[in-house]
mmCIF file of C-alpha atoms in Angstrom:
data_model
loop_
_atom_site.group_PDB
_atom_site.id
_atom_site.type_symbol
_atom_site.label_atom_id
_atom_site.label_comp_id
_atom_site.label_asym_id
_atom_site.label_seq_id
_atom_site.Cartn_x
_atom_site.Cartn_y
_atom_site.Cartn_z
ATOM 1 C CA UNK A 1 8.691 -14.654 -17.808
ATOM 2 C CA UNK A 2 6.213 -13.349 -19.870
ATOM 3 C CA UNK A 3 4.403 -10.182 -18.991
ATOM 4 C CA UNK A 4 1.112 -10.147 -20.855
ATOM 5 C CA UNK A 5 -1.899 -8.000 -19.280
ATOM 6 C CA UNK A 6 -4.914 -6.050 -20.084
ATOM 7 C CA UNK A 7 -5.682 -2.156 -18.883
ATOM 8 C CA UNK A 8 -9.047 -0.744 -17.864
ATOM 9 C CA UNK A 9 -10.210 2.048 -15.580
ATOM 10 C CA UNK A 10 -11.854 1.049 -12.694
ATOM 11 C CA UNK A 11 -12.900 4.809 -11.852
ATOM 12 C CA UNK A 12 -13.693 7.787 -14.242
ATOM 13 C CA UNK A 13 -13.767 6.325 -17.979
ATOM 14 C CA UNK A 14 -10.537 8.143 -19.820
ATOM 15 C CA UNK A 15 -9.048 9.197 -16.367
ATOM 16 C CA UNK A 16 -5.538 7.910 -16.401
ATOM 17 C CA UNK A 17 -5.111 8.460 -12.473
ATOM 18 C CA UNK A 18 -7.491 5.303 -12.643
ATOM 19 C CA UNK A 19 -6.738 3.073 -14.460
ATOM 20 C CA UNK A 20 -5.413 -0.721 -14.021
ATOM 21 C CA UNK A 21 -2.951 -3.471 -15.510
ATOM 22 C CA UNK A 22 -4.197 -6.782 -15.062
ATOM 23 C CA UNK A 23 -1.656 -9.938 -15.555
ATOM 24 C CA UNK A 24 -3.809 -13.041 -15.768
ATOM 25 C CA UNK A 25 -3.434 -15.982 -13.659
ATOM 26 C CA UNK A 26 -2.685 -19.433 -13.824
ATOM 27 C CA UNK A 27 -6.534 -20.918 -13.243
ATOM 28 C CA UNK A 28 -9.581 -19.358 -12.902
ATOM 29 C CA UNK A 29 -9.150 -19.227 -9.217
ATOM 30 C CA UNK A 30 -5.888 -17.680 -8.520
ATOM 31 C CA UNK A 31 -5.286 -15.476 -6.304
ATOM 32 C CA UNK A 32 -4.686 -11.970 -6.892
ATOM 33 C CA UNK A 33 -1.949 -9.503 -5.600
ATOM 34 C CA UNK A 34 -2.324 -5.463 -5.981
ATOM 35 C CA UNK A 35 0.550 -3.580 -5.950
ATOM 36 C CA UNK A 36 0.261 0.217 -5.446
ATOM 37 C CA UNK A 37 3.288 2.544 -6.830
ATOM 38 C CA UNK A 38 5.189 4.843 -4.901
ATOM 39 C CA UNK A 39 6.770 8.148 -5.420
ATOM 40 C CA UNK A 40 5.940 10.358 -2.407
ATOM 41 C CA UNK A 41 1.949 10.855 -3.651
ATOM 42 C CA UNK A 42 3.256 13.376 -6.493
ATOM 43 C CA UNK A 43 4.974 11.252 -8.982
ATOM 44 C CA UNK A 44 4.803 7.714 -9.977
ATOM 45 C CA UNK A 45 3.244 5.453 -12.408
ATOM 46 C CA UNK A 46 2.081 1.838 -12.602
ATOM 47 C CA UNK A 47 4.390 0.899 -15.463
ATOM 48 C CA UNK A 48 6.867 0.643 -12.817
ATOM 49 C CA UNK A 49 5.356 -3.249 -12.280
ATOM 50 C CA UNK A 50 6.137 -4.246 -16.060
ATOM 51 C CA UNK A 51 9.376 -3.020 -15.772
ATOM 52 C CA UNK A 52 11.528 -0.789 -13.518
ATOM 53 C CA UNK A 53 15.270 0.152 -13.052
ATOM 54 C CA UNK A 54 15.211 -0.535 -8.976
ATOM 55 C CA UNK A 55 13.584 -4.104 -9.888
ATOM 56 C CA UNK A 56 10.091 -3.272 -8.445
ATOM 57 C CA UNK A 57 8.611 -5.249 -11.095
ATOM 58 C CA UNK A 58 10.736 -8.531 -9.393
ATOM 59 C CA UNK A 59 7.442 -8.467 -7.325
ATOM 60 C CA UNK A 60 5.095 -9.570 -10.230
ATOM 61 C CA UNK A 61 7.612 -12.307 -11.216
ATOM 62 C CA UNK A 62 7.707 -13.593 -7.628
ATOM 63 C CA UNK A 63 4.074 -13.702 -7.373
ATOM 64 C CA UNK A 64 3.038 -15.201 -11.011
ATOM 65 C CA UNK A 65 5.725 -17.515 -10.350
ATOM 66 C CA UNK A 66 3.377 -19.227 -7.297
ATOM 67 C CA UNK A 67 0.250 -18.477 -9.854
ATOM 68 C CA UNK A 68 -0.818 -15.874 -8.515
ATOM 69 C CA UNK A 69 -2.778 -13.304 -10.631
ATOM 70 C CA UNK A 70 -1.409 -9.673 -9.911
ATOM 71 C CA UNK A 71 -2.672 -6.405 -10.932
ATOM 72 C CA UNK A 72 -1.467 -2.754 -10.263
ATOM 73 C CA UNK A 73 -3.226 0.304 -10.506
ATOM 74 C CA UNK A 74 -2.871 4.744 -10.609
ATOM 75 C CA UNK A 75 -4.592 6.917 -8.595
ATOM 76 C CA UNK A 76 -4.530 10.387 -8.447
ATOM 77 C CA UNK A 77 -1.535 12.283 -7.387
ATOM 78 C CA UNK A 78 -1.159 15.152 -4.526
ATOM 79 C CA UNK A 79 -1.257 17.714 -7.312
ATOM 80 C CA UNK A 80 -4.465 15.947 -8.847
ATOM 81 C CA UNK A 81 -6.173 15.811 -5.706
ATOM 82 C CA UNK A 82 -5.723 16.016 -1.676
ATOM 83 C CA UNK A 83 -5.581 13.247 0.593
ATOM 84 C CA UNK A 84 -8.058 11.152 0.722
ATOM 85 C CA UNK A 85 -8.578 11.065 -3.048
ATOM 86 C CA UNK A 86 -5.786 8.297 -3.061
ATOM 87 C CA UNK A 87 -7.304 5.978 -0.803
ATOM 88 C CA UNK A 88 -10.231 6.264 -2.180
ATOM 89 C CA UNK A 89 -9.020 5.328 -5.786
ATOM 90 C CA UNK A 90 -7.331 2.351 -3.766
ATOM 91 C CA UNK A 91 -10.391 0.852 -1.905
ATOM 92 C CA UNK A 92 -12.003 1.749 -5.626
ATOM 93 C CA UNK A 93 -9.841 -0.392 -7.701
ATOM 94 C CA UNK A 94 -10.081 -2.680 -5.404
ATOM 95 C CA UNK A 95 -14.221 -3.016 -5.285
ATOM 96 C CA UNK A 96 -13.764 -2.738 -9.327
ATOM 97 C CA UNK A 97 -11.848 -5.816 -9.379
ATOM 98 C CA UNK A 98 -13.687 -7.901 -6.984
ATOM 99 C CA UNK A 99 -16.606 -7.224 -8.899
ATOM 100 C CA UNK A 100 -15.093 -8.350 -12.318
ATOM 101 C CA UNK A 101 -13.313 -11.196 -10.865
ATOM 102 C CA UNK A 102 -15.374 -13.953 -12.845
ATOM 103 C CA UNK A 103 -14.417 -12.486 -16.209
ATOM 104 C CA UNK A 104 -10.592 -11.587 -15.487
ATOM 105 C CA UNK A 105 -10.593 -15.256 -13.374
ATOM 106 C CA UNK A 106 -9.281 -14.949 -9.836
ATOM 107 C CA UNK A 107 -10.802 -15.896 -6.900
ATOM 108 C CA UNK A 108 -12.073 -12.185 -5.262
ATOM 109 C CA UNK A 109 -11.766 -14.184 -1.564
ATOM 110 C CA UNK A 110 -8.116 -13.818 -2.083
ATOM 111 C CA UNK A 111 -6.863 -10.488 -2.231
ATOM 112 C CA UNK A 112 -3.238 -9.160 -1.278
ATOM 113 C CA UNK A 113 -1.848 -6.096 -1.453
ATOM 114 C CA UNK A 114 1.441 -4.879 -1.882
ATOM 115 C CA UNK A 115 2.515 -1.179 -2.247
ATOM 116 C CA UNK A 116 6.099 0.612 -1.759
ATOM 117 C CA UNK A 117 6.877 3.990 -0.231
ATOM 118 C CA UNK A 118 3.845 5.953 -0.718
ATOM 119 C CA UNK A 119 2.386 2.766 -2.045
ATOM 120 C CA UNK A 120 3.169 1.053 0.999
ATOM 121 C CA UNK A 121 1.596 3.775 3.170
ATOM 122 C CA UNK A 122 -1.884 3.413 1.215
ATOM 123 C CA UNK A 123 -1.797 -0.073 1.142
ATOM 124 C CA UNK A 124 -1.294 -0.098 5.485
ATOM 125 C CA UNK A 125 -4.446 1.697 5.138
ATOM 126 C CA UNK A 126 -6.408 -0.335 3.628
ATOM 127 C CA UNK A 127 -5.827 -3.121 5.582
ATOM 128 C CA UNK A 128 -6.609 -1.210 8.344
ATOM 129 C CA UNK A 129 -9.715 0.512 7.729
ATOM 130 C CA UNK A 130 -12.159 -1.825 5.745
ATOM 131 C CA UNK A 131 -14.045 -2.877 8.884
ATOM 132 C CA UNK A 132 -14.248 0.635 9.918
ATOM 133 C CA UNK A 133 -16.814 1.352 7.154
ATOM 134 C CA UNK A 134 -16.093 4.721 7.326
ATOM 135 C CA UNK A 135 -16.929 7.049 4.548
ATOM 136 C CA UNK A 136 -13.739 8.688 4.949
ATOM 137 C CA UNK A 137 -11.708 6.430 3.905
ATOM 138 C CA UNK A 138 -13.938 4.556 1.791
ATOM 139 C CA UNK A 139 -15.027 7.524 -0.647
ATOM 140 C CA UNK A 140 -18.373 6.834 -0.224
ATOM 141 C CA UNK A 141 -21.414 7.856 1.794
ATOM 142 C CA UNK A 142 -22.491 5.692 4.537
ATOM 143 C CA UNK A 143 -25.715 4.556 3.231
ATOM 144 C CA UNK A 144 -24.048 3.396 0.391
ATOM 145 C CA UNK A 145 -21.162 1.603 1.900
ATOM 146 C CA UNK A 146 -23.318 -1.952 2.002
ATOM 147 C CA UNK A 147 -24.673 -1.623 -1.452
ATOM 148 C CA UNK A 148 -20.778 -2.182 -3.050
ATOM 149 C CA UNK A 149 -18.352 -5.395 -2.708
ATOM 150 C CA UNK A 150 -16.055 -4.769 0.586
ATOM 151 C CA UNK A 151 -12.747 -2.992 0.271
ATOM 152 C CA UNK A 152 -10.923 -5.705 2.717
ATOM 153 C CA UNK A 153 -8.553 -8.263 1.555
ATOM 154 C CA UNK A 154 -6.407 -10.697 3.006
ATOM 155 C CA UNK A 155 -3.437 -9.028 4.029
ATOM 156 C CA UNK A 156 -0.922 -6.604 2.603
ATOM 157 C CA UNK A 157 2.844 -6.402 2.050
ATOM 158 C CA UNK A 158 4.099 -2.939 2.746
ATOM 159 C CA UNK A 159 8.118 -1.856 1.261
ATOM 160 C CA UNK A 160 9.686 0.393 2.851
ATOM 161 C CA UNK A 161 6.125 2.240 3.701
ATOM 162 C CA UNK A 162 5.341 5.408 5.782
ATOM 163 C CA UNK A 163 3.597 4.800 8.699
ATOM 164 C CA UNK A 164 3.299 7.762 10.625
ATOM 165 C CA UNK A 165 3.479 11.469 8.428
ATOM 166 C CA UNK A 166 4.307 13.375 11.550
ATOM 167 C CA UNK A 167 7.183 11.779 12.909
ATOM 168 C CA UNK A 168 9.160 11.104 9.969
ATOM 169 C CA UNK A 169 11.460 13.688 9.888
ATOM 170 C CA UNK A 170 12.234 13.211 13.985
ATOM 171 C CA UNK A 171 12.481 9.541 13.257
ATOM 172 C CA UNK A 172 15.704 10.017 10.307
ATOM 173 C CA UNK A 173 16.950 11.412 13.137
ATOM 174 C CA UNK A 174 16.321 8.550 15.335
ATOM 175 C CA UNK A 175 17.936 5.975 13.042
ATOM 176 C CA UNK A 176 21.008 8.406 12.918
ATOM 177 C CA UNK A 177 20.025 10.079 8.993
ATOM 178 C CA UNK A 178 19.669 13.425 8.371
ATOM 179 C CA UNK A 179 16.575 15.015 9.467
ATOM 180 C CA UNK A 180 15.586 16.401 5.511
ATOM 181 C CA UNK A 181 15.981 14.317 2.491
ATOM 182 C CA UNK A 182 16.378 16.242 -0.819
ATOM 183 C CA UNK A 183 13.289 13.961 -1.940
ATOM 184 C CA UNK A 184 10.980 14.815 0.292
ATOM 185 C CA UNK A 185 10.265 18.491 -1.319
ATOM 186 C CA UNK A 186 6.797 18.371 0.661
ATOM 187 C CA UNK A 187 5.683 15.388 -0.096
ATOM 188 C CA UNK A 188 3.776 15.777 3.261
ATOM 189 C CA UNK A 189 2.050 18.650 3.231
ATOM 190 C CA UNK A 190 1.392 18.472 -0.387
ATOM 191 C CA UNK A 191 -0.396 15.265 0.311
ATOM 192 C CA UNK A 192 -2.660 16.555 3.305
ATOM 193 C CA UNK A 193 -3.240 20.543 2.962
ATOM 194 C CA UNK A 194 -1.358 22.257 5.157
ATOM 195 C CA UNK A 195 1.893 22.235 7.155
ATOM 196 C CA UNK A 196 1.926 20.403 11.004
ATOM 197 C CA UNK A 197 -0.330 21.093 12.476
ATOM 198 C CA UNK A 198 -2.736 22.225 10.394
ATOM 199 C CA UNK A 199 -5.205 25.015 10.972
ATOM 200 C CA UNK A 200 -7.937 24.581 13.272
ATOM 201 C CA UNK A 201 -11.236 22.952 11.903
ATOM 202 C CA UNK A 202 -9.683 23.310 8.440
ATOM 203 C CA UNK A 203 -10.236 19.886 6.007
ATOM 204 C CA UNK A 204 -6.046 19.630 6.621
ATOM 205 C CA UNK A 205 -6.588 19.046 10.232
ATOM 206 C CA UNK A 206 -9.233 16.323 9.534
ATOM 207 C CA UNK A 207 -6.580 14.575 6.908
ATOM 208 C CA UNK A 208 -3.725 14.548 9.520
ATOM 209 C CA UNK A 209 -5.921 13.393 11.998
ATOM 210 C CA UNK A 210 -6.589 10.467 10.258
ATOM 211 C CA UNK A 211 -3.437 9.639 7.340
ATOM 212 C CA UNK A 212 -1.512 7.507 9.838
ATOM 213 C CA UNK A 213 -1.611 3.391 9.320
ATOM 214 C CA UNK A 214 0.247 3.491 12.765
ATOM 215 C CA UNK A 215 -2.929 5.413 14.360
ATOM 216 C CA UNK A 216 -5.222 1.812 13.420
ATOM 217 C CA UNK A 217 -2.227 -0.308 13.928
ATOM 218 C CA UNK A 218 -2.357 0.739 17.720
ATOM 219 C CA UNK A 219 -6.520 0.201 17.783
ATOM 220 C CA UNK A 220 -6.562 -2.795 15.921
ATOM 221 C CA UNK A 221 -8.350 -5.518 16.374
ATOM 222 C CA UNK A 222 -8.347 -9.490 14.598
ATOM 223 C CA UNK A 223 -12.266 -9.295 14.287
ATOM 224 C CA UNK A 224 -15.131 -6.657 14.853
ATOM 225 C CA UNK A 225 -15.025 -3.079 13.437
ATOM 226 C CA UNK A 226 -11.205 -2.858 14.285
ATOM 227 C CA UNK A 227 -10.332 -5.820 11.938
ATOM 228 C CA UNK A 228 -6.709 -5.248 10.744
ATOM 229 C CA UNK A 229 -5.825 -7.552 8.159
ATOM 230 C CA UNK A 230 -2.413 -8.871 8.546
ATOM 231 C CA UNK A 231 0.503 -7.244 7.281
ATOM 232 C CA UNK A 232 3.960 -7.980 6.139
ATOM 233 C CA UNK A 233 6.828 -5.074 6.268
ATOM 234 C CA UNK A 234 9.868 -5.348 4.020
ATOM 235 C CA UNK A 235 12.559 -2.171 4.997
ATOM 236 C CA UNK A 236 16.496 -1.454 4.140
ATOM 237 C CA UNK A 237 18.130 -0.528 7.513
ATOM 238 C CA UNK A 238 19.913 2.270 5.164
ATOM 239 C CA UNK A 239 16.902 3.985 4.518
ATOM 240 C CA UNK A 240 17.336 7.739 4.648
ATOM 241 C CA UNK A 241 14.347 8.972 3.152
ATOM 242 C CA UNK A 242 11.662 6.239 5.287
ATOM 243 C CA UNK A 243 13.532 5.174 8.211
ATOM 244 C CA UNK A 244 12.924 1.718 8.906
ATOM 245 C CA UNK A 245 11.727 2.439 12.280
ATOM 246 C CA UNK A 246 8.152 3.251 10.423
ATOM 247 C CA UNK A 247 8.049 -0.278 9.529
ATOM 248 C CA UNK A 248 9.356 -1.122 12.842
ATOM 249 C CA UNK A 249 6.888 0.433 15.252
ATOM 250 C CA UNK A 250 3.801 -0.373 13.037
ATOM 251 C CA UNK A 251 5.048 -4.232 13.608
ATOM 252 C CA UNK A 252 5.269 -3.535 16.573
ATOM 253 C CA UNK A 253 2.182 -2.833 17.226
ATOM 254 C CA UNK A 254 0.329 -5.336 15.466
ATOM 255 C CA UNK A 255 1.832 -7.885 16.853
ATOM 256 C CA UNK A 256 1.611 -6.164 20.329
ATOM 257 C CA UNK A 257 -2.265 -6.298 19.073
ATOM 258 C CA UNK A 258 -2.551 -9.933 17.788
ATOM 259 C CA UNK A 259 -2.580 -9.179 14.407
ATOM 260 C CA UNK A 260 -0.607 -11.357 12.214
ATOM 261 C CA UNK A 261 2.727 -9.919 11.021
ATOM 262 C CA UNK A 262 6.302 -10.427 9.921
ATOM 263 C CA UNK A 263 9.085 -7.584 9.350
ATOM 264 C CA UNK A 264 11.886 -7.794 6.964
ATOM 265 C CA UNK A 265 15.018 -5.749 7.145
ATOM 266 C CA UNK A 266 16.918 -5.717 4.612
ATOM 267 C CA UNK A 267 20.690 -4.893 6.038
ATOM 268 C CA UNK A 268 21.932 -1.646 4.744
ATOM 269 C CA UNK A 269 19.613 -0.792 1.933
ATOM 270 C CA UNK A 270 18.329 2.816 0.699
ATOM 271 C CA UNK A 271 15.430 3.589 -0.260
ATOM 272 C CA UNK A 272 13.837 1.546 -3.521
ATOM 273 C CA UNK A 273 17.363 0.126 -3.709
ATOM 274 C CA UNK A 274 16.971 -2.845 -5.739
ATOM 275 C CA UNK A 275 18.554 -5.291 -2.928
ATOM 276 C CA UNK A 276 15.171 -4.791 -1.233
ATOM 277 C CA UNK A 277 14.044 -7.140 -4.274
ATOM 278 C CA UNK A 278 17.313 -9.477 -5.325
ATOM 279 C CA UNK A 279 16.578 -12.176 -2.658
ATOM 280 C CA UNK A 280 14.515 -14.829 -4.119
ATOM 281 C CA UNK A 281 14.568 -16.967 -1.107
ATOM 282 C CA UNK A 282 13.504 -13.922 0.893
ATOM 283 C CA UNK A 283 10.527 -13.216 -1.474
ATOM 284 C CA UNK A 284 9.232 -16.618 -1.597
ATOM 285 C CA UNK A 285 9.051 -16.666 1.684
ATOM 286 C CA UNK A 286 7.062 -13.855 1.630
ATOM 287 C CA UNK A 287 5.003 -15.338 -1.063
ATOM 288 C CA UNK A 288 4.249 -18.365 1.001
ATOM 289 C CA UNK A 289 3.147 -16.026 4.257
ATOM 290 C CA UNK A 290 0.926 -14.645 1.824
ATOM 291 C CA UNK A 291 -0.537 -17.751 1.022
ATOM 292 C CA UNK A 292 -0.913 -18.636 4.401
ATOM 293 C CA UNK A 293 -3.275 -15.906 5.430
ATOM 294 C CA UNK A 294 -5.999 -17.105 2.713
ATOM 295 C CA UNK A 295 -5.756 -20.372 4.702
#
């Protein structure tokens, strides 16, 4: 399938960490889909969606194929910046392309997301946090929150996603893996500050206070100022790095909340393992549940 797009920033002009690949479309009022990279917030690019070795980029041709527009983005990486910089360039790209949807032609009233590992973990987040309004998350201050397009969309697809940054390592051990992974290196701490817990009243507490999708998962609501947008989780049950009970419990409690959402597991698979993405039938399905929440 053909693979044309066109880059921008929708942040800083010249600032690679934000910067976007747009793939056009079939009418003028497709809907979009977002994918967010992974790589534990430290590594990573999007030129993973053109083309990858673990098939990531299966995800574009799944969604073009139902004519959808897609797009994927950077953001700025734990050594760049601290949590919630990435968020923020998230909910960013996101206003950036709502706001140019007439000239890149896609209807900004349907909006996925999709993100994988760290991806997936941002991409929780920002379905769960848009009605929330809160400056936090949405890198900018409160008076000037209703002067910019909203950062919601429809729903989101997270892949083998971290829900919950302070459980991980007990919940490898849960699912039976060893409690380190040699690809970890950090990843948490780098992300948020400090260690956990973090110092008292230091900006490190405030970011693992608030980093977990699971946290809003448990609050949320289908309308009001708890709105979680629905979300679909896709996990290998041989995941030693993200155990698929972070997928699992965040289901969990959506559903438990009356959001919409399905969960995935895909039996035996590792981490990014490209059998997460060689099941057509099991990605259009997850096309078409897409589809159904802009209904």
């Amino acid at each position: 399938m053909a693979a044309h797009f066109i880059s921008g920033n929708y942040g800083e002009e010249g600032n690679p960490s934000q910067t976007y690949d747009y793939y056009p479309g079939t009418t003028p009022t497709s809907p979009l889909l977002i994918y967010v990279h992974g790589g534990a917030w430290r590594f990573g690019d999007k030129s993973s969606f053109h083309r990858s070795d673990n098939d990531v980029h299966k995800i574009r041709e799944y969604f073009q194929a139902a004519g959808f527009a897609t797009a994927t983005i950077n953001y700025r990486l734990s050594h760049q910046a601290l949590f919630p910089a990435q968020i923020h360039d998230v909910k960013a790209a996101i206003r950036y392309l709502k706001q140019h949807a007439k000239v890149l032609s896609f209807d900004p009233a349907k909006i996925a997301l999709a993100g994988g590992s760290a991806g997936g973990h941002l991409v929780q987040l920002a379905a769960a946090s848009a009605a929330l309004k809160d400056p936090y998350f949405e890198g900018l201050p409160a008076v000037d929150i209703p002067a910019h397009p909203s950062s919601s969309v429809s729903c989101a697809v997270s892949i083998y996603g971290v829900s919950d940054l302070r459980t991980i390592f007990d919940d490898r051990v849960a699912c039976g893996f060893d409690r380190n992974h040699p690809e970890d290196d950090g990843a948490e701490w780098r992300l948020l500050g400090s260690s956990y817990p973090a110092p008292v009243g230091s900006a490190a507490e405030t970011n693992w206070s608030k980093a977990h999708p699971i946290d809003l998962a448990q609050q949320a609501e289908r309308t009001g100022n708890r709105r979680h947008a629905p979300v679909f989780y896709v996990h290998g049950t041989g995941d030693t790095c993200v155990p698929p009970n972070q997928s699992e419990k965040a289901h969990r409690a959506l559903r438990d909340r009356g959001v919409a959402t399905e969960l995935l597991l895909v039996p035996g698979a590792e981490h990014a393992n490209p059998a997460i993405y060689a099941d057509r039938q099991a990605w259009e399905r997850i096309v078409d549940w897409v589809l159904h929440q802009f209904e």
